[in-house]
Amino acid sequence: MVELRDRELFPVWEKANPHKSTWNNMLLYMRQHLESFAAKKWDGLDNLDKEFERRIDEKRERKEKKYKQSVANLRRRTRVEEWEKTRRQRLNIDNAHEHVYEPIDDGCEQKCTICGMVIEVEMFEF
């Protein structure tokens, strides 16, 4: 990329940006200069093609890795949802229920009689 800024190596035509006049000017390069430089840099067109294929493969691998990660995340979330669903079915719990608590042994903790959720309760004496 640094080579593209070398004006002696690559002559450039500057034109106003047709999309929006306040944006930077376009830099237009001649194809023959770029192709000859790429052939020199990569020691021939065959190596240039190999580099192009390598970059396409890397891009494909990155996309595949991202896809696999999203599928794993989806599976993880689905397992949690499935676990909650089977738990609700096993305990005969509706999706939304009002908690009904009963005290556990020492009285500092209470347990929901429907879903089994345990909470700590502080007792204030006046």
PDB file of C-alpha atoms in Angstrom:
ATOM      1  CA  MET A   1       0.000   0.000   0.000  1.00  0.00           C
ATOM      2  CA  VAL A   2       2.908   2.328   0.661  1.00  0.00           C
ATOM      3  CA  GLU A   3       3.973   1.891  -2.954  1.00  0.00           C
ATOM      4  CA  LEU A   4       0.717   3.424  -4.179  1.00  0.00           C
ATOM      5  CA  ARG A   5       1.702   6.756  -2.629  1.00  0.00           C
ATOM      6  CA  ASP A   6       4.935   6.892  -4.643  1.00  0.00           C
ATOM      7  CA  ARG A   7       4.097   9.320  -7.460  1.00  0.00           C
ATOM      8  CA  GLU A   8       7.271   8.511  -9.428  1.00  0.00           C
ATOM      9  CA  LEU A   9       6.452   4.812  -9.495  1.00  0.00           C
ATOM     10  CA  PHE A  10       2.749   5.280 -10.271  1.00  0.00           C
ATOM     11  CA  PRO A  11       1.612   8.347 -12.163  1.00  0.00           C
ATOM     12  CA  VAL A  12      -1.857   9.383 -10.965  1.00  0.00           C
ATOM     13  CA  TRP A  13      -4.771  11.290 -12.420  1.00  0.00           C
ATOM     14  CA  GLU A  14      -6.772  13.181  -9.841  1.00  0.00           C
ATOM     15  CA  LYS A  15     -10.426  13.790 -10.524  1.00  0.00           C
ATOM     16  CA  ALA A  16     -13.157  15.288  -8.403  1.00  0.00           C
ATOM     17  CA  ASN A  17     -15.246  12.679  -6.625  1.00  0.00           C
ATOM     18  CA  PRO A  18     -18.477  12.229  -8.611  1.00  0.00           C
ATOM     19  CA  HIS A  19     -20.450  11.004  -5.585  1.00  0.00           C
ATOM     20  CA  LYS A  20     -19.933  14.060  -3.403  1.00  0.00           C
ATOM     21  CA  SER A  21     -17.825  17.112  -4.119  1.00  0.00           C
ATOM     22  CA  THR A  22     -16.706  17.533  -0.491  1.00  0.00           C
ATOM     23  CA  TRP A  23     -15.113  14.070  -0.397  1.00  0.00           C
ATOM     24  CA  ASN A  24     -11.457  13.527  -1.333  1.00  0.00           C
ATOM     25  CA  ASN A  25     -10.492  13.475  -4.975  1.00  0.00           C
ATOM     26  CA  MET A  26     -10.278  10.139  -6.727  1.00  0.00           C
ATOM     27  CA  LEU A  27      -6.827   8.820  -7.569  1.00  0.00           C
ATOM     28  CA  LEU A  28      -6.896   7.010 -10.918  1.00  0.00           C
ATOM     29  CA  TYR A  29      -4.000   4.697 -11.762  1.00  0.00           C
ATOM     30  CA  MET A  30      -3.110   3.184 -15.109  1.00  0.00           C
ATOM     31  CA  ARG A  31      -3.717  -0.559 -15.183  1.00  0.00           C
ATOM     32  CA  GLN A  32      -0.501  -1.366 -17.068  1.00  0.00           C
ATOM     33  CA  HIS A  33       1.626   0.287 -14.349  1.00  0.00           C
ATOM     34  CA  LEU A  34      -0.123  -1.617 -11.583  1.00  0.00           C
ATOM     35  CA  GLU A  35       0.058  -4.959 -13.400  1.00  0.00           C
ATOM     36  CA  SER A  36       3.760  -4.589 -14.167  1.00  0.00           C
ATOM     37  CA  PHE A  37       4.517  -3.636 -10.547  1.00  0.00           C
ATOM     38  CA  ALA A  38       2.486  -6.600  -9.216  1.00  0.00           C
ATOM     39  CA  ALA A  39       4.293  -8.987 -11.557  1.00  0.00           C
ATOM     40  CA  LYS A  40       7.657  -7.700 -10.257  1.00  0.00           C
ATOM     41  CA  LYS A  41       6.601  -7.808  -6.615  1.00  0.00           C
ATOM     42  CA  TRP A  42       5.259 -11.379  -6.754  1.00  0.00           C
ATOM     43  CA  ASP A  43       7.872 -12.706  -9.213  1.00  0.00           C
ATOM     44  CA  GLY A  44       5.451 -13.359 -12.049  1.00  0.00           C
ATOM     45  CA  LEU A  45       1.762 -13.684 -12.667  1.00  0.00           C
ATOM     46  CA  ASP A  46       1.617 -17.284 -11.417  1.00  0.00           C
ATOM     47  CA  ASN A  47       2.747 -16.259  -7.928  1.00  0.00           C
ATOM     48  CA  LEU A  48       0.338 -13.332  -8.062  1.00  0.00           C
ATOM     49  CA  ASP A  49      -2.484 -15.769  -8.793  1.00  0.00           C
ATOM     50  CA  LYS A  50      -1.343 -17.971  -5.878  1.00  0.00           C
ATOM     51  CA  GLU A  51      -1.371 -14.966  -3.545  1.00  0.00           C
ATOM     52  CA  PHE A  52      -4.838 -14.017  -4.760  1.00  0.00           C
ATOM     53  CA  GLU A  53      -6.089 -17.559  -4.092  1.00  0.00           C
ATOM     54  CA  ARG A  54      -4.421 -17.579  -0.654  1.00  0.00           C
ATOM     55  CA  ARG A  55      -6.245 -14.368   0.284  1.00  0.00           C
ATOM     56  CA  ILE A  56      -9.558 -15.772  -0.956  1.00  0.00           C
ATOM     57  CA  ASP A  57      -8.954 -18.918   1.134  1.00  0.00           C
ATOM     58  CA  GLU A  58      -8.144 -16.825   4.224  1.00  0.00           C
ATOM     59  CA  LYS A  59     -11.320 -14.824   3.721  1.00  0.00           C
ATOM     60  CA  ARG A  60     -13.344 -18.034   3.344  1.00  0.00           C
ATOM     61  CA  GLU A  61     -11.760 -19.479   6.506  1.00  0.00           C
ATOM     62  CA  ARG A  62     -12.553 -16.313   8.496  1.00  0.00           C
ATOM     63  CA  LYS A  63     -16.184 -16.420   7.351  1.00  0.00           C
ATOM     64  CA  GLU A  64     -16.420 -20.145   8.137  1.00  0.00           C
ATOM     65  CA  LYS A  65     -14.926 -19.603  11.601  1.00  0.00           C
ATOM     66  CA  LYS A  66     -17.405 -16.796  12.296  1.00  0.00           C
ATOM     67  CA  TYR A  67     -20.280 -18.980  11.070  1.00  0.00           C
ATOM     68  CA  LYS A  68     -19.196 -21.922  13.251  1.00  0.00           C
ATOM     69  CA  GLN A  69     -18.913 -19.594  16.226  1.00  0.00           C
ATOM     70  CA  SER A  70     -22.436 -18.262  15.680  1.00  0.00           C
ATOM     71  CA  VAL A  71     -23.793 -21.822  15.308  1.00  0.00           C
ATOM     72  CA  ALA A  72     -22.056 -22.862  18.542  1.00  0.00           C
ATOM     73  CA  ASN A  73     -23.522 -19.835  20.304  1.00  0.00           C
ATOM     74  CA  LEU A  74     -26.970 -20.689  18.966  1.00  0.00           C
ATOM     75  CA  ARG A  75     -26.602 -24.309  20.136  1.00  0.00           C
ATOM     76  CA  ARG A  76     -25.494 -23.110  23.559  1.00  0.00           C
ATOM     77  CA  ARG A  77     -28.517 -20.824  23.875  1.00  0.00           C
ATOM     78  CA  THR A  78     -30.815 -23.570  22.588  1.00  0.00           C
ATOM     79  CA  ARG A  79     -29.467 -26.017  25.181  1.00  0.00           C
ATOM     80  CA  VAL A  80     -30.197 -23.543  27.975  1.00  0.00           C
ATOM     81  CA  GLU A  81     -33.681 -22.932  26.619  1.00  0.00           C
ATOM     82  CA  GLU A  82     -34.247 -26.699  26.275  1.00  0.00           C
ATOM     83  CA  TRP A  83     -33.028 -27.266  29.832  1.00  0.00           C
ATOM     84  CA  GLU A  84     -35.397 -24.579  31.148  1.00  0.00           C
ATOM     85  CA  LYS A  85     -38.266 -26.034  29.109  1.00  0.00           C
ATOM     86  CA  THR A  86     -37.740 -29.592  30.423  1.00  0.00           C
ATOM     87  CA  ARG A  87     -37.370 -28.242  33.958  1.00  0.00           C
ATOM     88  CA  ARG A  88     -40.662 -26.363  33.657  1.00  0.00           C
ATOM     89  CA  GLN A  89     -42.361 -29.478  32.288  1.00  0.00           C
ATOM     90  CA  ARG A  90     -40.904 -31.686  35.024  1.00  0.00           C
ATOM     91  CA  LEU A  91     -42.018 -29.286  37.781  1.00  0.00           C
ATOM     92  CA  ASN A  92     -45.308 -28.385  36.040  1.00  0.00           C
ATOM     93  CA  ILE A  93     -44.451 -24.676  35.965  1.00  0.00           C
ATOM     94  CA  ASP A  94     -46.101 -22.173  33.645  1.00  0.00           C
ATOM     95  CA  ASN A  95     -43.815 -19.739  31.855  1.00  0.00           C
ATOM     96  CA  ALA A  96     -44.933 -16.874  34.052  1.00  0.00           C
ATOM     97  CA  HIS A  97     -45.935 -17.649  37.605  1.00  0.00           C
ATOM     98  CA  GLU A  98     -46.185 -15.777  40.856  1.00  0.00           C
ATOM     99  CA  HIS A  99     -43.666 -16.968  43.407  1.00  0.00           C
ATOM    100  CA  VAL A 100     -45.072 -18.419  46.606  1.00  0.00           C
ATOM    101  CA  TYR A 101     -42.329 -18.615  49.224  1.00  0.00           C
ATOM    102  CA  GLU A 102     -42.093 -20.719  52.370  1.00  0.00           C
ATOM    103  CA  PRO A 103     -39.311 -20.351  54.931  1.00  0.00           C
ATOM    104  CA  ILE A 104     -36.431 -22.819  55.035  1.00  0.00           C
ATOM    105  CA  ASP A 105     -34.954 -24.117  58.327  1.00  0.00           C
ATOM    106  CA  ASP A 106     -33.302 -21.026  59.865  1.00  0.00           C
ATOM    107  CA  GLY A 107     -35.800 -18.495  58.462  1.00  0.00           C
ATOM    108  CA  CYS A 108     -33.164 -16.383  56.647  1.00  0.00           C
ATOM    109  CA  GLU A 109     -33.880 -18.131  53.357  1.00  0.00           C
ATOM    110  CA  GLN A 110     -37.142 -18.733  51.561  1.00  0.00           C
ATOM    111  CA  LYS A 111     -37.884 -21.180  48.749  1.00  0.00           C
ATOM    112  CA  CYS A 112     -40.543 -20.876  46.048  1.00  0.00           C
ATOM    113  CA  THR A 113     -42.951 -23.788  46.298  1.00  0.00           C
ATOM    114  CA  ILE A 114     -43.551 -23.770  42.523  1.00  0.00           C
ATOM    115  CA  CYS A 115     -40.127 -23.424  40.886  1.00  0.00           C
ATOM    116  CA  GLY A 116     -37.716 -23.972  43.777  1.00  0.00           C
ATOM    117  CA  MET A 117     -35.978 -20.577  43.561  1.00  0.00           C
ATOM    118  CA  VAL A 118     -34.250 -19.709  46.848  1.00  0.00           C
ATOM    119  CA  ILE A 119     -33.895 -16.136  48.130  1.00  0.00           C
ATOM    120  CA  GLU A 120     -32.255 -14.662  51.212  1.00  0.00           C
ATOM    121  CA  VAL A 121     -34.418 -12.601  53.502  1.00  0.00           C
ATOM    122  CA  GLU A 122     -33.193 -10.174  56.165  1.00  0.00           C
ATOM    123  CA  MET A 123     -35.271  -9.839  59.299  1.00  0.00           C
ATOM    124  CA  PHE A 124     -35.453  -6.389  60.875  1.00  0.00           C
ATOM    125  CA  GLU A 125     -36.492  -6.188  64.480  1.00  0.00           C
ATOM    126  CA  PHE A 126     -37.738  -2.923  65.945  1.00  0.00           C
TER     127      PHE A 126
END
